[in-house]
Coordinates of C-alpha atoms in Angstrom, one line a residue:
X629 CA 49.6 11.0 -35.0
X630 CA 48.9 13.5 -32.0
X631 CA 45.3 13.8 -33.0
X632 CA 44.9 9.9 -33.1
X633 CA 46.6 9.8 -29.7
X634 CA 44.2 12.7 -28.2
X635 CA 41.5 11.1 -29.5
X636 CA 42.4 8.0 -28.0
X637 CA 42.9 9.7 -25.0
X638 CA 39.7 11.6 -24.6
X639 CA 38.0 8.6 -25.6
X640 CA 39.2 6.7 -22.8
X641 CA 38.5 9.7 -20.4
X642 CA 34.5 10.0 -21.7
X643 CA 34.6 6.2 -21.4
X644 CA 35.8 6.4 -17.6
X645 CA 33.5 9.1 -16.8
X646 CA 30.6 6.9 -18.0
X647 CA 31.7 4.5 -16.3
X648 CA 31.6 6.6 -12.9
X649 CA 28.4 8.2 -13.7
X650 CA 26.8 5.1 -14.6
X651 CA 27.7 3.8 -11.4
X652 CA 26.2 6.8 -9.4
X653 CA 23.0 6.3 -11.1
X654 CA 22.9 2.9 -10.6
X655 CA 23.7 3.5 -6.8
X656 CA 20.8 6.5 -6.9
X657 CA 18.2 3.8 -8.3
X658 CA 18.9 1.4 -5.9
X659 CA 18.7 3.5 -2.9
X660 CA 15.5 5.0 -4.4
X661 CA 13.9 1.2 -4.9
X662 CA 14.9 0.3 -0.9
X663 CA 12.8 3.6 -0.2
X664 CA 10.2 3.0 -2.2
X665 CA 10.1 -0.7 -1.4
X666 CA 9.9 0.3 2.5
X667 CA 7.1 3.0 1.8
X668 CA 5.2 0.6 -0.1
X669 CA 5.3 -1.6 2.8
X670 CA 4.2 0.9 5.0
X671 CA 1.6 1.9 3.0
X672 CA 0.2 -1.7 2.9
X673 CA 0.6 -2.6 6.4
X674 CA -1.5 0.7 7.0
X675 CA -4.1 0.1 4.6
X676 CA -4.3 -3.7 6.1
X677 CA -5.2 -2.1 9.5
X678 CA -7.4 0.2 8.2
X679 CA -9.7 -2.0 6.9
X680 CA -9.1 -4.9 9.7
X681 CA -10.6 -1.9 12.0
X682 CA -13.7 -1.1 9.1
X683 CA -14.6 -4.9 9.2
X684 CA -14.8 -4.9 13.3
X685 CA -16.6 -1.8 13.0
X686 CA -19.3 -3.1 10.3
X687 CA -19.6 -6.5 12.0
X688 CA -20.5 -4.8 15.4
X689 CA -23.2 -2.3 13.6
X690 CA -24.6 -5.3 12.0
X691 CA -24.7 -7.2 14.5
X692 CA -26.4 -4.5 16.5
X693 CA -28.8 -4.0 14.1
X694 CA -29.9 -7.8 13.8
X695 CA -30.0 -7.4 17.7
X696 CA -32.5 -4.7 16.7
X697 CA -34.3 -6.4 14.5
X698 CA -34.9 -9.3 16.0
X699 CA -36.3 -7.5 19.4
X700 CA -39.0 -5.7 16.8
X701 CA -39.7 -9.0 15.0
X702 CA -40.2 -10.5 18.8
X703 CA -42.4 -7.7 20.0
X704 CA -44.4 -7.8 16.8
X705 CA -45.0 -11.6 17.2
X706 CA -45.8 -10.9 21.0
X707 CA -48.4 -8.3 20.1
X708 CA -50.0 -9.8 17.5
X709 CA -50.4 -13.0 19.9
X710 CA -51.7 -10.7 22.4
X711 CA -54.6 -9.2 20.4
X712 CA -55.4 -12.8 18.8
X713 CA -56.5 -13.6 22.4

């Protein structure tokens, strides 16, 4: 009868300590997933500026170098019309 009753008892005990432990966890993983959520973010909003700045970047060197290439193309024409005559 004792043993049934300290089994009962030590049962209930492992069962409340689960309990308690399960719920720190659960607290741990959820604090962990707000971090990681808000790190993601910033990760993401960095990487979106990043490349916002490497498009403006590429568009201006392109641009620049159709600028370029247009000014040869032109003085190409132009000298080529100048020798014709």
């Amino acid at each position: 009868m004792v043993d049934a009753t300290y089994r009962g008892d030590l049962r209930d005990l492992n069962e409340l300590n689960f309990a308690r432990f399960d719920a720190k966890l659960e607290q741990r993983v959820e604090g962990l997933q707000a971090k990681l959520e808000t790190k993601m973010a910033e990760l993401q909003a960095r990487f979106e500026q990043r490349l916002a700045e490497m498009e403006t970047r590429l568009t201006r060197r392109l641009f620049n170098f159709w600028i370029a290439q247009a000014a040869t193309t032109a003085a190409l024409v132009f000298a080529v019309v100048k020798l014709a005559h």
